[in-house]
Coordinates of C-alpha atoms in Angstrom, one line a residue:
M1 CA 78.9 304.8 254.1
K2 CA 80.3 302.0 256.2
L3 CA 80.5 298.7 254.3
N4 CA 81.2 295.2 255.7
I5 CA 82.3 293.0 252.7
A6 CA 82.9 289.3 252.9
L7 CA 86.1 288.5 250.9
L8 CA 86.2 285.0 249.3
A9 CA 89.3 284.8 247.3
G10 CA 89.0 281.1 246.5
D11 CA 91.5 279.1 244.4
G12 CA 94.1 279.6 241.6
I13 CA 94.3 283.1 240.4
G14 CA 91.4 284.1 242.8
P15 CA 93.5 285.6 245.6
E16 CA 95.6 287.5 243.1
V17 CA 92.8 289.2 241.2
I18 CA 90.9 289.7 244.5
D19 CA 93.9 291.6 245.9
Q20 CA 93.6 294.1 243.0
A21 CA 89.9 294.6 243.5
V22 CA 90.5 295.3 247.2
K23 CA 93.2 297.8 246.3
V24 CA 90.9 299.6 243.8
S25 CA 88.0 299.5 246.2
D26 CA 90.0 301.0 249.0
A27 CA 91.1 303.8 246.6
V28 CA 87.5 304.4 245.8
A29 CA 86.5 304.4 249.5
K30 CA 89.3 306.9 250.3
K31 CA 88.4 309.2 247.4
F32 CA 84.6 309.3 248.4
G33 CA 84.8 309.1 252.1
H34 CA 83.6 305.6 252.7
E35 CA 84.8 303.0 255.1
I36 CA 85.2 299.3 254.1
T37 CA 85.8 296.4 256.5
W38 CA 87.0 293.4 254.7
K39 CA 86.1 290.0 256.2
P40 CA 88.2 287.1 254.6
A41 CA 86.7 283.6 254.5
L42 CA 87.5 280.2 253.0
T43 CA 85.7 278.6 250.0
G44 CA 86.4 276.2 247.2
A45 CA 89.4 273.9 247.2
A46 CA 91.2 276.0 249.7
A47 CA 88.3 275.3 252.1
I48 CA 88.3 271.6 251.4
D49 CA 92.0 271.5 252.1
A50 CA 91.6 273.4 255.4
V51 CA 88.4 272.0 256.8
G52 CA 87.1 269.3 254.4
E53 CA 84.1 271.5 253.1
P54 CA 83.9 273.8 250.1
Y55 CA 81.5 276.2 251.9
P56 CA 82.1 275.9 255.6
D57 CA 79.6 277.1 258.2
E58 CA 81.9 279.8 259.3
T59 CA 82.1 281.2 255.8
H60 CA 78.4 281.3 255.6
E61 CA 78.1 283.1 258.9
I62 CA 80.6 285.7 257.6
C63 CA 78.7 286.1 254.3
K64 CA 75.2 286.4 255.7
N65 CA 76.3 289.0 258.2
S66 CA 78.0 291.1 255.5
D67 CA 76.6 293.8 253.3
A68 CA 77.9 292.1 250.1
V69 CA 80.3 289.3 249.1
L70 CA 83.3 289.9 246.8
F71 CA 84.3 286.6 245.3
G72 CA 87.4 285.4 243.3
A73 CA 87.2 282.0 241.6
I74 CA 87.1 278.3 242.6
G75 CA 88.3 275.1 241.1
H76 CA 91.3 272.9 240.9
P77 CA 92.5 270.3 238.4
R78 CA 92.7 267.5 241.0
F79 CA 88.9 267.6 241.3
D80 CA 88.2 268.2 237.6
N81 CA 90.3 265.1 236.7
D82 CA 88.6 262.8 239.4
P83 CA 85.1 261.9 238.4
S84 CA 84.8 259.9 241.6
A85 CA 85.5 262.8 243.9
K86 CA 82.6 263.1 246.5
V87 CA 83.5 266.7 247.6
R88 CA 84.2 269.4 244.9
P89 CA 84.9 273.1 245.0
E90 CA 81.9 273.8 242.7
Q91 CA 79.5 272.2 245.3
G92 CA 80.5 275.1 247.6
L93 CA 79.4 277.7 245.0
L94 CA 76.0 276.0 244.5
K95 CA 75.5 275.7 248.3
M96 CA 76.4 279.3 248.8
R97 CA 74.0 280.5 246.1
K98 CA 71.1 278.4 247.7
A99 CA 72.0 279.4 251.4
L100 CA 72.2 283.1 250.6
G101 CA 69.2 283.1 248.3
L102 CA 71.2 284.2 245.2
F103 CA 68.7 283.4 242.6
A104 CA 69.5 285.9 239.8
N105 CA 72.9 285.9 238.1
V106 CA 73.4 289.3 236.3
R107 CA 75.9 288.9 233.5
P108 CA 76.6 292.0 231.3
T109 CA 78.3 291.8 228.0
F110 CA 79.6 295.0 226.5
T111 CA 82.4 296.2 224.3
F112 CA 85.4 298.6 224.9
P113 CA 86.1 301.0 222.0
S114 CA 89.8 300.4 222.3
L115 CA 89.5 296.6 222.1
L116 CA 87.0 296.1 219.2
E117 CA 89.8 294.6 216.9
K118 CA 90.6 292.0 219.6
S119 CA 87.2 290.4 219.5
P120 CA 87.0 287.0 217.7
L121 CA 84.0 288.6 215.9
K122 CA 84.1 291.4 213.2
R123 CA 83.9 295.0 214.4
E124 CA 80.7 295.6 212.4
R125 CA 78.9 292.7 214.2
I126 CA 79.8 293.7 217.8
E127 CA 80.0 297.5 217.8
G128 CA 77.4 298.9 220.2
T129 CA 76.8 295.6 221.9
D130 CA 75.5 296.2 225.5
L131 CA 73.4 293.3 226.7
V132 CA 72.8 291.7 230.0
F133 CA 71.7 288.1 230.8
L134 CA 69.7 287.3 234.0
R135 CA 70.4 283.6 234.6
E136 CA 68.3 281.7 237.2
L137 CA 70.8 280.3 239.7
T138 CA 69.1 278.1 242.3
G139 CA 66.8 275.8 240.3
G140 CA 66.8 273.6 237.2
I141 CA 69.0 270.6 236.4
Y142 CA 71.9 271.7 238.6
F143 CA 69.6 271.3 241.7
G144 CA 67.3 268.5 240.6
E145 CA 67.5 264.9 241.7
K146 CA 70.5 263.1 240.1
G147 CA 71.9 259.7 240.3
R148 CA 72.7 256.3 238.7
K149 CA 70.7 253.1 238.2
D150 CA 71.0 249.8 236.3
G151 CA 74.2 249.1 238.2
G152 CA 75.6 252.4 237.3
E153 CA 75.0 252.0 233.5
T154 CA 72.3 254.7 233.4
A155 CA 72.6 258.2 234.7
F156 CA 69.9 260.9 235.2
D157 CA 69.6 264.6 236.1
N158 CA 66.2 266.0 236.6
C159 CA 65.3 269.5 235.6
V160 CA 62.6 271.0 237.8
Y161 CA 61.2 274.6 238.0
T162 CA 58.3 276.1 240.0
R163 CA 56.3 279.0 238.6
A164 CA 57.4 281.1 241.6
E165 CA 61.1 280.6 240.7
V166 CA 60.4 281.7 237.2
Q167 CA 58.3 284.7 238.3
R168 CA 60.9 286.2 240.6
L169 CA 63.7 286.0 238.0
A170 CA 61.4 287.3 235.3
K171 CA 60.3 290.2 237.5
K172 CA 63.9 291.3 237.9
G173 CA 64.3 291.0 234.1
F174 CA 61.2 293.2 233.4
E175 CA 62.5 295.7 236.0
M176 CA 65.9 295.9 234.4
A177 CA 64.4 296.2 230.9
M178 CA 62.5 299.3 232.1
T179 CA 65.7 301.0 233.1
R180 CA 67.4 300.2 229.7
S181 CA 65.9 299.9 226.2
K182 CA 62.6 298.2 227.3
K183 CA 63.4 295.0 225.4
L184 CA 63.3 291.6 227.0
C185 CA 64.0 288.2 225.5
C186 CA 62.9 285.0 227.2
V187 CA 65.3 282.2 226.2
D188 CA 63.9 278.7 226.4
K189 CA 63.3 275.4 224.5
A190 CA 59.5 275.4 224.7
N191 CA 59.2 273.2 221.6
V192 CA 60.8 270.3 223.5
L193 CA 60.9 270.8 227.2
E194 CA 58.0 271.1 229.7
T195 CA 60.0 273.3 232.0
S196 CA 60.5 275.7 229.2
R197 CA 56.8 275.8 228.4
L198 CA 56.3 276.7 232.1
W199 CA 58.9 279.5 231.7
R200 CA 57.2 280.8 228.5
E201 CA 53.6 280.8 229.8
T202 CA 54.7 282.4 233.1
V203 CA 56.5 285.2 231.3
Q204 CA 53.6 285.7 228.9
A205 CA 51.2 286.1 231.9
M206 CA 53.5 288.8 233.3
E207 CA 53.6 290.9 230.1
K208 CA 50.5 292.9 231.0
N209 CA 52.2 294.2 234.1
Y210 CA 54.9 295.8 232.0
P211 CA 53.1 297.2 228.9
E212 CA 56.1 299.3 227.9
V213 CA 58.4 296.3 227.5
E214 CA 58.7 294.6 224.2
V215 CA 59.0 290.9 224.9
S216 CA 60.3 288.3 222.5
Y217 CA 60.6 284.5 223.0
E218 CA 63.5 282.6 221.3
F219 CA 64.8 279.0 221.5
V220 CA 68.1 278.6 223.2
D221 CA 69.7 277.3 220.0
A222 CA 68.6 280.2 218.0
V223 CA 70.0 282.6 220.6
A224 CA 73.4 280.8 220.6
M225 CA 73.6 281.4 216.8
R226 CA 72.4 285.0 217.0
L227 CA 74.9 285.9 219.7
V228 CA 77.7 285.5 217.2
Q229 CA 75.8 287.1 214.3
W230 CA 74.0 290.1 215.8
P231 CA 74.8 290.4 219.5
N232 CA 73.9 294.1 219.5
S233 CA 70.3 293.2 218.7
Y234 CA 69.8 292.0 222.3
D235 CA 69.2 294.1 225.5
V236 CA 68.0 292.0 228.5
L237 CA 67.7 288.3 228.3
I238 CA 66.3 285.9 230.9
T239 CA 66.8 282.2 231.0
E240 CA 67.1 279.1 233.2
N241 CA 70.2 277.8 234.9
L242 CA 71.8 275.5 232.4
F243 CA 71.0 277.6 229.3
G244 CA 72.3 280.7 231.1
D245 CA 75.6 279.0 232.1
I246 CA 76.4 278.1 228.5
L247 CA 75.1 281.3 226.8
T248 CA 76.9 283.8 229.1
D249 CA 80.2 282.1 228.6
E250 CA 79.6 282.3 224.8
A251 CA 78.7 286.0 225.1
S252 CA 81.7 286.8 227.4
V253 CA 84.3 286.4 224.7
I254 CA 82.6 289.1 222.5
S255 CA 84.6 291.8 224.4
G256 CA 87.9 290.2 223.6
S257 CA 88.8 288.5 226.8
M258 CA 87.0 286.5 229.5
G259 CA 89.2 288.5 231.9
L260 CA 87.1 291.6 231.3
M261 CA 83.6 290.7 232.2
P262 CA 82.1 291.0 235.7
S263 CA 78.9 289.6 237.2
A264 CA 76.6 289.9 240.1
S265 CA 74.5 287.2 241.9
L266 CA 71.4 288.8 243.6
G267 CA 68.7 287.8 245.9
S268 CA 66.4 289.5 248.3
D269 CA 69.2 290.9 250.5
I270 CA 72.8 290.3 250.0
G271 CA 74.6 290.4 246.7
L272 CA 77.7 288.5 245.5
F273 CA 80.0 290.0 242.9
E274 CA 82.6 288.0 240.9
P275 CA 84.5 287.8 237.6
I276 CA 83.0 285.3 235.2
H277 CA 86.3 283.5 234.6
G278 CA 87.5 280.4 236.3
S279 CA 90.5 279.8 238.6
Y280 CA 93.0 279.4 235.8
P281 CA 95.3 277.2 237.9
Q282 CA 98.0 277.2 235.3
A283 CA 98.6 280.9 235.9
T284 CA 98.5 280.8 239.7
G285 CA 101.3 282.8 241.2
L286 CA 102.7 284.0 237.9
N287 CA 101.4 287.6 238.1
I288 CA 99.8 287.4 234.7
A289 CA 96.1 287.1 235.4
N290 CA 93.8 289.9 234.2
P291 CA 92.3 291.5 237.2
M292 CA 89.9 293.8 235.3
A293 CA 86.8 291.5 235.5
T294 CA 87.1 291.4 239.3
V295 CA 87.8 295.1 239.5
L296 CA 84.7 295.7 237.3
S297 CA 82.8 293.3 239.7
A298 CA 83.7 295.7 242.5
A299 CA 82.2 298.5 240.4
M300 CA 78.9 296.6 240.2
M301 CA 79.0 296.1 243.9
F302 CA 79.3 299.9 244.6
E303 CA 76.5 300.5 242.1
N304 CA 74.4 298.0 243.8
F305 CA 74.7 300.1 246.9
G306 CA 73.5 303.1 245.0
L307 CA 77.0 304.6 244.7
Q308 CA 76.9 305.3 241.0
E309 CA 79.8 307.8 240.9
E310 CA 82.0 305.3 242.8
G311 CA 81.3 302.7 240.2
K312 CA 81.8 305.1 237.4
S313 CA 85.2 306.0 238.8
I314 CA 86.3 302.4 238.5
R315 CA 84.9 302.0 234.9
D316 CA 86.6 305.2 233.8
A317 CA 90.0 304.0 235.2
V318 CA 89.6 300.6 233.5
N319 CA 88.8 302.3 230.1
S320 CA 91.7 304.6 230.6
A321 CA 94.1 301.6 231.3
L322 CA 92.8 299.8 228.2
E323 CA 93.3 302.8 226.0
K324 CA 96.9 303.4 227.3
G325 CA 97.8 299.7 227.0
I326 CA 98.1 299.1 230.8
V327 CA 97.1 295.5 230.3
T328 CA 98.0 291.9 231.2
E329 CA 99.4 289.4 228.5
D330 CA 95.9 288.3 227.3
L331 CA 95.4 291.8 225.8
A332 CA 98.9 292.9 225.1
D333 CA 98.9 291.5 221.5
G334 CA 102.6 291.7 221.1
G335 CA 103.0 294.9 223.1
K336 CA 104.2 295.4 226.6
A337 CA 102.4 293.1 229.1
H338 CA 101.9 294.4 232.6
G339 CA 101.6 292.2 235.7
T340 CA 98.4 291.5 237.6
K341 CA 99.7 293.7 240.5
E342 CA 101.0 296.4 238.2
V343 CA 97.6 296.8 236.6
G344 CA 95.9 297.0 240.0
D345 CA 98.4 299.6 241.2
W346 CA 97.8 301.7 238.2
L347 CA 94.0 301.6 238.5
A348 CA 94.1 302.5 242.2
A349 CA 96.5 305.3 241.6
N350 CA 94.4 306.8 238.8
I351 CA 91.3 306.6 240.9

């Protein structure tokens, strides 16, 4: 297979972890006889510094003409610490999602047998956890009308959803549930929010099309609680943009490190694959960032192309590295810490 992949390294540790994912992907391509053409492009703070925009038109052209996007991380403290900044790196990510039609963020949470003791939760609570969130990405409060009034003394952010937006996300959720344990949880706040009532009634109306799927409905605050009590009771969860943003970060630490969890953002055509962690600017250039989430995002990319064996080869290499202690400082736990590049080299060599 010939693959054209847009490569958006972004900011902070983004370029470092992306380099390792490229290294591993090239090893997979060589092993299985594929050909990957990488197409680098600017985004985030790096793009603002270069051209004044966090998601330039040139980057969009590269992305939309590629088979997939492999993405690092964006963000910089100088924007985080300036509430008055008119242009921000995160605006580029929102713009990219909207422009590419990436409406479904797929965020798995699973555990690694060799790391169960590193989780902040007890082994008996997390063993067997294998859940996936589908977070709606292009609607809700992040994209609603926002502003100030009363001379700047009052601020507002409107949360708006259409039935069609809920249906297309829920459809992916039902379809995913059918390939897994046939359990689907719709997460909302229907006792308070009108948008949540729309979510609930829309999903309820779709149940008849998927009679084999067991559907539950839970309030977001209850799910936040249950994620740290019985995460292994969940399988597929669907939710709106803001709720999904918060809950997926909560779920991500169950595995023991945010540096381990991959994600995909999917639409009708192209997919974007990225680690769930941020740009971690304090670690930039220090060769200490964990590249495994980005490497596992590449595994999700191969699997999205239907290349299951290729994805499995990456997952097997990551599991082997964890078992043998070929890890960065966040997982070393007093043992030998390997550098970002060294972990990438080991994974590529073992593939």
